[in-house]
Short mmCIF file of C-alpha atoms in Angstrom, two decimals:
data_model
loop_
_atom_site.label_atom_id
_atom_site.label_comp_id
_atom_site.label_asym_id
_atom_site.label_seq_id
_atom_site.Cartn_x
_atom_site.Cartn_y
_atom_site.Cartn_z
CA GLY A 1 17.37 119.27 149.89
CA GLU A 2 20.87 120.68 149.79
CA ASN A 3 23.20 119.89 152.70
CA VAL A 4 26.38 121.88 153.27
CA GLU A 5 29.17 120.79 155.61
CA GLN A 6 31.90 123.21 156.67
CA HIS A 7 35.32 122.57 158.19
CA PRO A 8 37.02 123.42 160.42
CA SER A 9 34.65 124.84 163.00
CA THR A 10 37.44 126.95 164.50
CA LEU A 11 40.69 128.19 163.01
CA SER A 12 43.49 130.13 164.66
CA VAL A 13 46.20 131.64 162.49
CA GLN A 14 49.17 133.91 163.01
CA GLU A 15 48.82 137.35 161.51
CA GLY A 16 50.24 137.31 158.02
CA ASP A 17 49.60 133.61 157.47
CA SER A 18 46.92 132.15 155.22
CA ALA A 19 43.59 130.67 156.27
CA VAL A 20 41.59 128.07 154.36
CA ILE A 21 38.00 127.02 155.02
CA LYS A 22 36.45 124.10 153.16
CA CYS A 23 32.83 123.26 152.39
CA THR A 24 31.20 120.29 150.73
CA TYR A 25 27.71 120.20 149.26
CA SER A 26 25.37 117.35 148.45
CA ASP A 27 23.26 118.51 145.49
CA SER A 28 25.23 118.26 142.26
CA ALA A 29 22.77 120.73 140.68
CA SER A 30 23.86 123.56 143.01
CA ASN A 31 25.30 126.42 141.01
CA TYR A 32 25.68 129.38 143.39
CA PHE A 33 28.15 129.43 146.28
CA PRO A 34 28.40 132.57 148.43
CA TRP A 35 30.55 133.23 151.47
CA TYR A 36 29.41 135.46 154.33
CA LYS A 37 31.47 137.07 157.08
CA GLN A 38 30.01 137.90 160.47
CA GLU A 39 32.02 140.05 162.83
CA LEU A 40 31.30 139.83 166.53
CA GLY A 41 27.89 141.32 167.31
CA LYS A 42 27.24 142.22 163.67
CA ARG A 43 25.09 140.90 160.88
CA PRO A 44 26.41 138.44 158.25
CA GLN A 45 27.58 140.14 155.05
CA LEU A 46 28.51 138.72 151.69
CA ILE A 47 32.25 138.86 151.00
CA ILE A 48 32.56 136.83 147.81
CA ASP A 49 30.55 134.41 145.72
CA ILE A 50 31.19 132.03 142.85
CA ARG A 51 28.99 130.37 140.26
CA SER A 52 29.40 126.92 138.84
CA ASN A 53 30.69 128.12 135.47
CA VAL A 54 33.81 129.51 137.16
CA GLY A 55 36.57 127.54 138.91
CA GLU A 56 38.17 130.37 140.89
CA LYS A 57 37.44 133.95 141.83
CA LYS A 58 39.65 136.46 143.63
CA ASP A 59 39.04 139.76 145.36
CA GLN A 60 42.18 141.27 146.85
CA ARG A 61 43.25 138.96 149.70
CA ILE A 62 40.34 136.54 149.45
CA ALA A 63 39.71 133.87 146.87
CA VAL A 64 37.23 131.08 146.40
CA THR A 65 37.79 127.87 144.48
CA LEU A 66 35.18 125.41 143.28
CA ASN A 67 35.57 121.74 142.40
CA LYS A 68 32.27 120.58 140.90
CA THR A 69 33.42 117.02 140.42
CA ALA A 70 34.22 116.61 144.10
CA LYS A 71 31.38 118.89 145.16
CA HIS A 72 33.50 121.10 147.36
CA PHE A 73 34.50 124.74 147.47
CA SER A 74 36.98 126.63 149.61
CA LEU A 75 37.67 130.13 150.89
CA HIS A 76 41.28 131.26 150.99
CA ILE A 77 42.39 134.34 152.93
CA THR A 78 46.00 135.40 152.38
CA GLU A 79 48.12 137.71 154.54
CA THR A 80 45.60 137.57 157.36
CA GLN A 81 45.03 140.69 159.45
CA PRO A 82 43.30 141.21 162.81
CA GLU A 83 40.19 142.48 161.03
CA ASP A 84 39.81 139.08 159.39
CA SER A 85 38.83 137.65 162.79
CA ALA A 86 35.15 136.69 162.39
CA VAL A 87 32.77 133.82 161.74
CA TYR A 88 32.65 132.76 158.11
CA PHE A 89 29.71 130.91 156.56
CA CYS A 90 29.62 129.11 153.26
CA ALA A 91 26.35 128.44 151.47
CA ALA A 92 25.03 126.72 148.36
CA SER A 93 21.90 126.87 146.26
CA PRO A 94 20.62 124.91 143.25
CA PRO A 95 18.87 126.68 140.38
CA ARG A 96 15.28 127.74 140.94
CA ASP A 97 15.64 127.33 144.71
CA TYR A 98 14.37 130.25 146.74
CA LYS A 99 16.77 129.73 149.60
CA LEU A 100 20.39 129.21 150.57
CA SER A 101 21.67 126.26 152.57
CA PHE A 102 24.35 127.43 155.01
CA GLY A 103 27.25 125.61 156.56
CA ALA A 104 27.60 125.70 160.35
CA GLY A 105 30.30 128.38 160.27
CA THR A 106 34.01 128.70 160.99
CA THR A 107 35.31 130.98 163.73
CA VAL A 108 38.59 132.48 162.55
CA THR A 109 40.93 134.09 165.05
CA VAL A 110 43.96 135.98 163.81
CA ARG A 111 46.71 136.12 166.45
CA ALA A 112 48.89 139.22 166.54
CA ASP B 1 23.10 147.83 154.86
CA ALA B 2 20.49 147.56 152.11
CA GLY B 3 17.79 149.30 154.13
CA ILE B 4 16.72 146.35 156.22
CA THR B 5 15.73 146.83 159.84
CA GLN B 6 14.39 144.66 162.63
CA SER B 7 12.30 145.47 165.67
CA PRO B 8 12.64 145.07 168.51
CA ARG B 9 16.40 144.67 168.75
CA HIS B 10 16.20 143.10 172.19
CA LYS B 11 13.36 141.40 173.97
CA VAL B 12 12.88 139.51 177.21
CA THR B 13 9.67 137.54 177.58
CA GLU B 14 8.20 134.75 179.65
CA THR B 15 7.48 131.19 178.65
CA GLY B 16 4.04 130.77 177.13
CA THR B 17 3.61 134.32 175.85
CA PRO B 18 3.28 135.15 172.15
CA VAL B 19 6.02 137.23 170.58
CA THR B 20 6.13 138.98 167.22
CA LEU B 21 9.31 140.15 165.54
CA ARG B 22 9.19 142.55 162.62
CA CYS B 23 11.45 142.82 159.61
CA HIS B 24 11.20 145.84 157.33
CA GLN B 25 13.06 146.40 154.05
CA THR B 26 13.02 149.37 151.72
CA GLU B 27 14.71 147.67 148.73
CA ASN B 28 11.58 146.22 147.13
CA HIS B 29 13.11 142.75 147.46
CA ARG B 30 10.78 139.91 146.55
CA TYR B 31 12.34 137.33 148.88
CA MET B 32 12.54 137.56 152.65
CA TYR B 33 13.82 135.12 155.26
CA TRP B 34 13.88 134.49 158.97
CA TYR B 35 16.87 132.69 160.50
CA ARG B 36 17.86 131.85 164.00
CA GLN B 37 21.48 131.72 165.10
CA ASP B 38 22.64 129.57 167.98
CA PRO B 39 26.18 128.58 168.97
CA GLY B 40 27.34 125.55 167.01
CA HIS B 41 24.38 125.63 164.63
CA GLY B 42 25.13 128.50 162.33
CA LEU B 43 22.19 130.10 160.54
CA ARG B 44 19.10 127.94 160.45
CA LEU B 45 16.17 128.90 158.25
CA ILE B 46 12.82 129.20 160.03
CA HIS B 47 10.49 130.45 157.29
CA TYR B 48 10.82 132.33 154.07
CA SER B 49 8.65 134.30 151.68
CA TYR B 50 8.81 134.44 147.90
CA GLY B 51 6.18 137.14 147.49
CA VAL B 52 3.33 138.89 149.25
CA LYS B 53 1.25 136.26 151.02
CA ASP B 54 3.56 133.49 149.70
CA THR B 55 5.49 131.76 152.46
CA ASP B 56 7.04 128.38 153.13
CA LYS B 57 8.67 126.49 155.96
CA GLY B 58 12.37 126.19 156.57
CA GLU B 59 14.26 123.56 158.52
CA VAL B 60 13.24 124.71 162.02
CA SER B 61 9.69 126.00 161.61
CA ASP B 62 7.95 124.24 164.52
CA GLY B 63 6.54 126.78 166.99
CA TYR B 64 6.85 129.68 164.54
CA SER B 65 4.50 131.31 162.07
CA VAL B 66 5.00 134.14 159.59
CA SER B 67 2.99 136.63 157.63
CA ARG B 68 3.73 138.93 154.75
CA SER B 69 0.95 141.32 153.81
CA LYS B 70 3.24 143.90 152.15
CA THR B 71 6.42 143.60 150.14
CA GLU B 72 8.40 145.51 152.75
CA ASP B 73 7.31 143.71 155.92
CA PHE B 74 7.82 140.15 157.10
CA LEU B 75 6.59 139.21 160.57
CA LEU B 76 7.73 136.26 162.65
CA THR B 77 5.49 135.08 165.48
CA LEU B 78 6.38 132.71 168.26
CA GLU B 79 2.95 131.42 169.10
CA SER B 80 3.82 130.39 172.68
CA ALA B 81 7.44 131.15 173.49
CA THR B 82 9.61 128.43 175.03
CA SER B 83 13.11 128.62 176.52
CA SER B 84 14.43 126.68 173.51
CA GLN B 85 13.49 129.66 171.36
CA THR B 86 15.99 131.88 173.15
CA SER B 87 18.23 132.89 170.28
CA VAL B 88 19.38 135.64 167.98
CA TYR B 89 16.96 136.09 165.10
CA PHE B 90 18.07 137.52 161.77
CA CYS B 91 15.88 138.46 158.88
CA ALA B 92 17.24 138.80 155.38
CA SER B 93 15.99 139.88 152.00
CA GLY B 94 17.08 139.49 148.41
CA LEU B 95 16.12 140.00 144.79
CA ALA B 96 16.63 136.52 143.38
CA GLY B 97 16.03 133.93 146.04
CA GLY B 98 18.90 131.53 146.45
CA GLN B 99 20.79 132.81 143.42
CA GLU B 100 21.87 136.24 144.59
CA THR B 101 23.03 138.12 147.66
CA GLN B 102 20.92 138.01 150.78
CA TYR B 103 21.06 141.17 152.87
CA PHE B 104 20.73 140.66 156.59
CA GLY B 105 19.10 142.82 159.20
CA PRO B 106 20.90 143.74 162.44
CA GLY B 107 19.35 140.91 164.43
CA THR B 108 16.99 140.58 167.39
CA ARG B 109 18.23 139.09 170.61
CA LEU B 110 15.37 137.21 172.30
CA LEU B 111 15.51 135.80 175.81
CA VAL B 112 12.65 133.55 176.95
CA LEU B 113 12.57 133.08 180.72
#
């Protein structure tokens, strides 16, 4: 089955700086790549997703890039703010699969 | 929050006792999932359902069973709770399996003494 690795496991950034989280996947057939954000004590929630027919997608201060050849995708957060402090999970899924395979998560801390 | 709830939200139990957690969704989602979340391990899939009475195992299914008799309800049972099953349990639901958004419930914090 699909295996997703996520790095780094923790990330500390100064407010206003950028944060980048990288994930690699094993199944070249995977075509859906969502990112979830989990604030402390809360449930995970989707923040952005990308499909394999697109190389980049942006939504305000967050963007995701996908490199199918290298089988990796990344989350970019620009102009970080305190409310960006959370755990971020990447995930991947091949077509016709009923489930997502999640990375182990990245704890992002934004320092004031 | 996509109308997905979990009960109970907190539970303390003793080793060897059975425990049932309930997930209820009002979105008519076909797919439902149970995950456990432990430090350093992220979200690990326990079991999932792709329709009423249709379930399958995830990566950490040993010691757990599930049932889905109605679209809206997905039950997770710990047949004989062990301390290693102390965790936060999240259920999730979605329309299109692994190809669309999964909506998570608020979580159940379980402590097995």
